[in-house]
């Protein structure tokens, strides 16, 4: 939406051509930015009852246009224009929006995505596509290979079932099918007193799963799919750290990596992304609360001065707590002294003395102090 605002203020040298298969999304952008009708072109379906419904969502001030209408500052197109339409605007930049929460906005990279990339015919920017997207929130328990294998097994069982029923005599098959109110078999339907297996339905299931639950499930998957289809990724905004910790149960990340990423997300704005940086920060904070606590209470400069050392950071946080010195001493001992391990008297005294010094306690540490 920030790009729309910049274009309207003439801060950008190009016009926006936004391809998104959701009239609701278009209406939301128009309403949020209070876009003037003369600055917007909307092209969406007008077949059947869809014209009236889509016009209702947009409002009467924003009439549904045609692909051939003159380009405006901001131009929206739904799937009715994804294939076969020629759009002319030498100052037009193509934006493709894929919202992970709306499956109908997710596009297969090898087909519709590629089709959209060719719609702007004469643009000086036609070599650049801006893809605005967010990942899907589906369960990550089933992989694409597992789903394909399961679908193929179901399809094979459907073929065997259909073959067995179809092998009956015409009379027996007619009596058998007449007693079945509903065929409870995937990809099977009754046609002319025979069972027909529709393999296209199985293929569609695989394609839909691949798009919704594989390609758009993670940023890495989407990037790989784009590169596999010949696209060069020049800019991205996703969090590689979040990708790592959320997709690998035993992912190893350092406190420094987490803190620096948290700092980056806090101090930068998303670039062409449907993901919210604050949401990503919240997810880091829930999994690694020390990161948020250190950022909020110590600040980036202090954490860097402490060289991201977790023990020193915990000690520094304890020092700032408004509690009796005795409590702080106990807390700092708990973070410094190893558990269930022998520690020499001299080592214990030196560590305790360091704690006293950190807390500004004018006292000489003695081994007997530990008993307190």
XYZ file of C-alpha atoms in Angstrom, residues 199-330:
132
model
C -7.463 -38.658 -13.310
C -7.606 -34.905 -13.902
C -9.105 -34.444 -10.429
C -6.127 -36.261 -8.937
C -3.723 -34.078 -10.901
C -5.596 -30.962 -9.765
C -5.288 -32.073 -6.139
C -1.539 -32.472 -6.569
C -1.194 -29.073 -8.259
C -3.284 -27.340 -5.573
C -1.299 -29.017 -2.809
C 1.962 -28.044 -4.495
C 0.886 -24.413 -4.793
C -0.764 -23.905 -1.396
C 1.135 -26.267 0.855
C 4.536 -26.491 -0.768
C 5.557 -23.574 -3.005
C 3.995 -20.857 -0.826
C 4.587 -22.657 2.454
C 8.054 -21.195 2.900
C 10.023 -18.356 1.384
C 12.819 -20.751 0.437
C 10.423 -23.001 -1.493
C 9.001 -20.031 -3.396
C 12.442 -18.633 -4.175
C 13.617 -22.038 -5.423
C 10.526 -22.402 -7.633
C 11.019 -18.953 -9.152
C 14.684 -19.652 -9.870
C 13.845 -23.079 -11.292
C 11.555 -21.345 -13.803
C 14.234 -18.918 -14.904
C 13.541 -15.901 -12.674
C 16.416 -14.025 -11.075
C 15.718 -12.866 -7.514
C 17.137 -9.376 -7.045
C 15.491 -8.300 -3.761
C 13.795 -10.094 -0.928
C 12.581 -9.216 2.552
C 11.857 -12.491 4.246
C 13.655 -13.437 7.437
C 16.174 -16.182 6.762
C 16.562 -16.678 10.511
C 12.810 -17.220 10.958
C 12.825 -19.585 7.998
C 15.592 -21.559 9.637
C 14.145 -21.885 13.145
C 10.571 -22.563 12.017
C 11.346 -25.248 9.461
C 14.102 -27.202 11.199
C 13.325 -28.617 14.621
C 16.989 -28.773 15.628
C 18.176 -25.656 13.841
C 21.282 -24.128 15.406
C 21.207 -20.352 15.628
C 23.334 -18.146 17.824
C 22.039 -15.466 20.156
C 23.878 -12.919 18.002
C 22.011 -14.062 14.848
C 18.665 -13.876 16.635
C 19.337 -10.507 18.251
C 20.653 -8.898 15.061
C 17.629 -10.169 13.133
C 15.276 -8.867 15.831
C 17.039 -5.487 15.645
C 16.766 -5.471 11.818
C 13.055 -6.226 11.901
C 12.451 -3.573 14.550
C 14.341 -0.842 12.716
C 13.320 -1.450 9.088
C 10.047 -1.410 7.191
C 8.924 -4.305 4.977
C 9.790 -3.884 1.300
C 6.931 -5.186 -0.875
C 5.771 -7.778 1.668
C 2.443 -8.861 3.116
C 4.240 -10.086 6.246
C 4.380 -7.725 9.185
C 7.771 -7.150 10.826
C 6.118 -6.831 14.233
C 4.541 -10.239 13.761
C 7.949 -11.734 12.985
C 9.397 -10.043 16.080
C 6.608 -11.520 18.189
C 7.392 -14.997 16.888
C 11.068 -14.579 17.798
C 10.154 -13.242 21.242
C 7.852 -16.172 21.976
C 10.539 -18.692 21.119
C 13.507 -16.757 22.505
C 12.226 -14.341 25.199
C 15.751 -13.285 26.206
C 16.167 -11.602 22.803
C 13.215 -9.281 23.382
C 14.157 -8.628 27.003
C 17.718 -7.694 26.068
C 16.528 -5.450 23.222
C 13.912 -3.665 25.339
C 15.869 -3.311 28.583
C 19.499 -3.049 27.490
C 19.332 -1.795 23.926
C 21.390 -2.754 20.905
C 24.525 -0.777 21.796
C 24.765 -2.373 25.258
C 24.213 -5.885 23.930
C 26.911 -5.328 21.325
C 29.261 -3.967 24.016
C 28.640 -7.179 25.950
C 29.656 -9.043 22.765
C 26.290 -10.865 22.715
C 27.495 -13.055 25.618
C 24.330 -14.603 27.073
C 25.776 -14.973 30.577
C 26.905 -11.357 30.710
C 23.560 -10.198 29.304
C 21.664 -12.089 32.001
C 23.920 -10.581 34.658
C 23.355 -7.098 33.286
C 19.589 -7.630 33.243
C 19.681 -8.859 36.837
C 21.601 -5.754 37.908
C 18.797 -3.572 36.614
C 16.059 -5.345 38.549
C 14.679 -3.287 41.444
C 15.052 -5.972 44.092
C 17.206 -6.427 47.233
C 20.913 -7.018 46.610
C 20.728 -10.466 48.214
C 18.182 -11.573 45.584
C 20.338 -10.204 42.761
C 23.389 -12.004 44.124
C 21.521 -15.314 44.190
